[in-house]
């Protein structure tokens, strides 16, 4: 069981900013920007490369949630959505998650 599943199940605490039947959003414990929120599906999917056709609507839903949270956080001047997939990308938690970053200028390309 991953740490994110434990957050979903309320076994460990998190600063939750949004929840519905399909997903959960909480502040990253090690924020890399003034706003750094993780949006995760409640369904246990390890990464982008584990997605299947049946997850299509779920991923679309998550992006609409990200859009709403970005608005709520006042990120009208811009924000970034990042998903790390696998070892070389630096994925550390094997539960699909979307980083929502904003509140400062974000450099490109990323590291
Ligand atoms: P990644 O490296 O893309 O897999 O991202 C994992 C993220 O989860 C990192 O930014 C961590 O800081 C964050 N993280 C790990 N444990 C927790 C936790 N208990 N609560 C909130 N964020 C966490």
PDB file of C-alpha atoms and ligand atoms in Angstrom:
ATOM      1  CA  UNK A   1       0.000   0.000   0.000  1.00  0.00           C
ATOM      2  CA  UNK A   2       1.392   3.428  -0.926  1.00  0.00           C
ATOM      3  CA  UNK A   3       1.506   6.476   1.281  1.00  0.00           C
ATOM      4  CA  UNK A   4      -1.111   8.124  -0.945  1.00  0.00           C
ATOM      5  CA  UNK A   5      -3.542   5.246  -0.398  1.00  0.00           C
ATOM      6  CA  UNK A   6      -3.036   5.789   3.325  1.00  0.00           C
ATOM      7  CA  UNK A   7      -3.926   9.460   2.852  1.00  0.00           C
ATOM      8  CA  UNK A   8      -7.073   8.469   0.928  1.00  0.00           C
ATOM      9  CA  UNK A   9      -8.011   6.110   3.755  1.00  0.00           C
ATOM     10  CA  UNK A  10      -7.225   8.767   6.392  1.00  0.00           C
ATOM     11  CA  UNK A  11      -4.598   6.530   7.978  1.00  0.00           C
ATOM     12  CA  UNK A  12      -2.098   9.383   7.792  1.00  0.00           C
ATOM     13  CA  UNK A  13      -2.935  13.085   7.817  1.00  0.00           C
ATOM     14  CA  UNK A  14      -2.671  15.489   4.912  1.00  0.00           C
ATOM     15  CA  UNK A  15      -3.730  19.053   4.175  1.00  0.00           C
ATOM     16  CA  UNK A  16      -6.644  18.134   1.933  1.00  0.00           C
ATOM     17  CA  UNK A  17      -7.985  20.923  -0.285  1.00  0.00           C
ATOM     18  CA  UNK A  18     -10.504  18.985  -2.398  1.00  0.00           C
ATOM     19  CA  UNK A  19     -12.219  15.615  -2.442  1.00  0.00           C
ATOM     20  CA  UNK A  20     -14.958  13.935  -4.401  1.00  0.00           C
ATOM     21  CA  UNK A  21     -15.898  10.362  -5.189  1.00  0.00           C
ATOM     22  CA  UNK A  22     -13.133   9.975  -7.780  1.00  0.00           C
ATOM     23  CA  UNK A  23     -10.181  11.981  -6.561  1.00  0.00           C
ATOM     24  CA  UNK A  24      -8.389  13.695  -3.712  1.00  0.00           C
ATOM     25  CA  UNK A  25      -6.173  16.809  -3.661  1.00  0.00           C
ATOM     26  CA  UNK A  26      -3.774  17.749  -0.878  1.00  0.00           C
ATOM     27  CA  UNK A  27      -0.783  20.012  -0.349  1.00  0.00           C
ATOM     28  CA  UNK A  28       2.626  18.511  -1.077  1.00  0.00           C
ATOM     29  CA  UNK A  29       4.605  17.934   2.109  1.00  0.00           C
ATOM     30  CA  UNK A  30       7.709  19.366   0.453  1.00  0.00           C
ATOM     31  CA  UNK A  31       6.380  22.297  -1.594  1.00  0.00           C
ATOM     32  CA  UNK A  32       8.432  23.424  -4.591  1.00  0.00           C
ATOM     33  CA  UNK A  33       6.336  26.545  -5.191  1.00  0.00           C
ATOM     34  CA  UNK A  34       3.953  28.726  -3.136  1.00  0.00           C
ATOM     35  CA  UNK A  35       1.144  26.513  -4.424  1.00  0.00           C
ATOM     36  CA  UNK A  36       2.100  22.843  -4.722  1.00  0.00           C
ATOM     37  CA  UNK A  37      -0.865  20.521  -4.626  1.00  0.00           C
ATOM     38  CA  UNK A  38      -1.072  16.853  -5.584  1.00  0.00           C
ATOM     39  CA  UNK A  39      -4.234  15.626  -7.273  1.00  0.00           C
ATOM     40  CA  UNK A  40      -4.669  11.869  -7.233  1.00  0.00           C
ATOM     41  CA  UNK A  41      -7.317   9.376  -8.316  1.00  0.00           C
ATOM     42  CA  UNK A  42      -8.805   7.316  -5.500  1.00  0.00           C
ATOM     43  CA  UNK A  43      -8.404   4.320  -7.794  1.00  0.00           C
ATOM     44  CA  UNK A  44      -5.010   2.725  -7.300  1.00  0.00           C
ATOM     45  CA  UNK A  45      -3.196   3.321 -10.601  1.00  0.00           C
ATOM     46  CA  UNK A  46       0.584   3.225 -10.315  1.00  0.00           C
ATOM     47  CA  UNK A  47       1.534   5.653 -13.083  1.00  0.00           C
ATOM     48  CA  UNK A  48       0.599   7.038 -16.486  1.00  0.00           C
ATOM     49  CA  UNK A  49       1.901   3.913 -18.156  1.00  0.00           C
ATOM     50  CA  UNK A  50      -0.538   1.809 -16.120  1.00  0.00           C
ATOM     51  CA  UNK A  51      -3.588   3.727 -17.368  1.00  0.00           C
ATOM     52  CA  UNK A  52      -6.175   1.822 -19.380  1.00  0.00           C
ATOM     53  CA  UNK A  53      -9.055   2.813 -21.646  1.00  0.00           C
ATOM     54  CA  UNK A  54     -11.467   2.627 -18.746  1.00  0.00           C
ATOM     55  CA  UNK A  55      -9.570   5.447 -17.003  1.00  0.00           C
ATOM     56  CA  UNK A  56     -10.166   7.935 -19.807  1.00  0.00           C
ATOM     57  CA  UNK A  57     -13.040   9.788 -18.125  1.00  0.00           C
ATOM     58  CA  UNK A  58     -11.284   9.702 -14.757  1.00  0.00           C
ATOM     59  CA  UNK A  59      -8.208  11.503 -16.101  1.00  0.00           C
ATOM     60  CA  UNK A  60     -10.414  14.072 -17.824  1.00  0.00           C
ATOM     61  CA  UNK A  61     -12.267  14.603 -14.559  1.00  0.00           C
ATOM     62  CA  UNK A  62      -8.997  15.105 -12.682  1.00  0.00           C
ATOM     63  CA  UNK A  63      -7.986  17.855 -15.095  1.00  0.00           C
ATOM     64  CA  UNK A  64     -11.256  19.687 -14.508  1.00  0.00           C
ATOM     65  CA  UNK A  65     -10.595  19.406 -10.771  1.00  0.00           C
ATOM     66  CA  UNK A  66      -7.083  20.785 -11.329  1.00  0.00           C
ATOM     67  CA  UNK A  67      -8.617  23.694 -13.238  1.00  0.00           C
ATOM     68  CA  UNK A  68     -10.999  24.414 -10.360  1.00  0.00           C
ATOM     69  CA  UNK A  69      -8.252  24.229  -7.722  1.00  0.00           C
ATOM     70  CA  UNK A  70      -5.986  26.508  -9.795  1.00  0.00           C
ATOM     71  CA  UNK A  71      -8.825  29.032  -9.862  1.00  0.00           C
ATOM     72  CA  UNK A  72      -9.442  28.679  -6.113  1.00  0.00           C
ATOM     73  CA  UNK A  73      -5.710  29.178  -5.467  1.00  0.00           C
ATOM     74  CA  UNK A  74      -5.728  32.389  -7.539  1.00  0.00           C
ATOM     75  CA  UNK A  75      -3.317  31.095 -10.165  1.00  0.00           C
ATOM     76  CA  UNK A  76      -4.800  33.191 -12.966  1.00  0.00           C
ATOM     77  CA  UNK A  77      -1.346  34.239 -14.194  1.00  0.00           C
ATOM     78  CA  UNK A  78      -0.269  30.688 -14.882  1.00  0.00           C
ATOM     79  CA  UNK A  79       0.443  27.342 -13.358  1.00  0.00           C
ATOM     80  CA  UNK A  80       2.043  24.039 -14.292  1.00  0.00           C
ATOM     81  CA  UNK A  81       0.731  20.472 -14.126  1.00  0.00           C
ATOM     82  CA  UNK A  82       3.447  17.801 -13.896  1.00  0.00           C
ATOM     83  CA  UNK A  83       3.278  14.023 -13.757  1.00  0.00           C
ATOM     84  CA  UNK A  84       6.452  12.048 -13.272  1.00  0.00           C
ATOM     85  CA  UNK A  85       6.335   8.560 -14.741  1.00  0.00           C
ATOM     86  CA  UNK A  86       8.932   6.033 -13.695  1.00  0.00           C
ATOM     87  CA  UNK A  87      12.476   5.985 -12.461  1.00  0.00           C
ATOM     88  CA  UNK A  88      14.208   8.369 -14.839  1.00  0.00           C
ATOM     89  CA  UNK A  89      11.476  10.969 -14.353  1.00  0.00           C
ATOM     90  CA  UNK A  90      11.955  10.797 -10.595  1.00  0.00           C
ATOM     91  CA  UNK A  91       8.615   9.273  -9.654  1.00  0.00           C
ATOM     92  CA  UNK A  92       8.880   8.370  -5.972  1.00  0.00           C
ATOM     93  CA  UNK A  93       5.314   7.339  -5.114  1.00  0.00           C
ATOM     94  CA  UNK A  94       3.794   4.600  -7.293  1.00  0.00           C
ATOM     95  CA  UNK A  95       0.283   6.034  -7.190  1.00  0.00           C
ATOM     96  CA  UNK A  96      -0.636   8.280 -10.141  1.00  0.00           C
ATOM     97  CA  UNK A  97      -0.483  11.945  -9.145  1.00  0.00           C
ATOM     98  CA  UNK A  98      -0.568  15.312 -10.828  1.00  0.00           C
ATOM     99  CA  UNK A  99       1.519  18.096  -9.320  1.00  0.00           C
ATOM    100  CA  UNK A 100      -0.178  21.507  -9.557  1.00  0.00           C
ATOM    101  CA  UNK A 101       2.511  24.170  -9.199  1.00  0.00           C
ATOM    102  CA  UNK A 102       2.108  27.922  -9.192  1.00  0.00           C
ATOM    103  CA  UNK A 103       2.592  31.202  -7.409  1.00  0.00           C
ATOM    104  CA  UNK A 104       6.062  31.935  -8.793  1.00  0.00           C
ATOM    105  CA  UNK A 105       7.689  32.079 -12.246  1.00  0.00           C
ATOM    106  CA  UNK A 106       8.356  28.520 -13.398  1.00  0.00           C
ATOM    107  CA  UNK A 107      11.448  27.872 -15.478  1.00  0.00           C
ATOM    108  CA  UNK A 108      11.471  25.906 -18.698  1.00  0.00           C
ATOM    109  CA  UNK A 109      12.841  23.405 -19.536  1.00  0.00           C
ATOM    110  CA  UNK A 110      12.416  21.582 -16.218  1.00  0.00           C
ATOM    111  CA  UNK A 111      15.405  19.720 -14.806  1.00  0.00           C
TER     112      UNK A 111
HETATM  113  P1  LIG B   1       6.909  12.221  -7.377  1.00  0.00           P
HETATM  114  O1  LIG B   1       8.350  12.429  -7.062  1.00  0.00           O
HETATM  115  O2  LIG B   1       6.453  12.811  -8.682  1.00  0.00           O
HETATM  116  O3  LIG B   1       6.512  10.767  -7.229  1.00  0.00           O
HETATM  117  O4  LIG B   1       6.102  13.048  -6.307  1.00  0.00           O
HETATM  118  C1  LIG B   1       5.817  12.593  -5.030  1.00  0.00           C
HETATM  119  C2  LIG B   1       5.492  13.781  -4.193  1.00  0.00           C
HETATM  120  O5  LIG B   1       4.814  13.351  -3.044  1.00  0.00           O
HETATM  121  C3  LIG B   1       6.710  14.577  -3.738  1.00  0.00           C
HETATM  122  O6  LIG B   1       6.617  15.915  -4.207  1.00  0.00           O
HETATM  123  C4  LIG B   1       6.624  14.490  -2.207  1.00  0.00           C
HETATM  124  O7  LIG B   1       7.049  15.680  -1.572  1.00  0.00           O
HETATM  125  C5  LIG B   1       5.160  14.206  -1.991  1.00  0.00           C
HETATM  126  N1  LIG B   1       4.821  13.518  -0.763  1.00  0.00           N
HETATM  127  C6  LIG B   1       5.399  12.394  -0.250  1.00  0.00           C
HETATM  128  N2  LIG B   1       4.806  12.042   0.897  1.00  0.00           N
HETATM  129  C7  LIG B   1       3.818  12.946   1.119  1.00  0.00           C
HETATM  130  C8  LIG B   1       2.855  13.112   2.160  1.00  0.00           C
HETATM  131  N3  LIG B   1       2.771  12.285   3.195  1.00  0.00           N
HETATM  132  N4  LIG B   1       2.012  14.173   2.069  1.00  0.00           N
HETATM  133  C9  LIG B   1       2.096  15.031   1.039  1.00  0.00           C
HETATM  134  N5  LIG B   1       2.967  14.914   0.029  1.00  0.00           N
HETATM  135  C10 LIG B   1       3.833  13.889   0.073  1.00  0.00           C
END
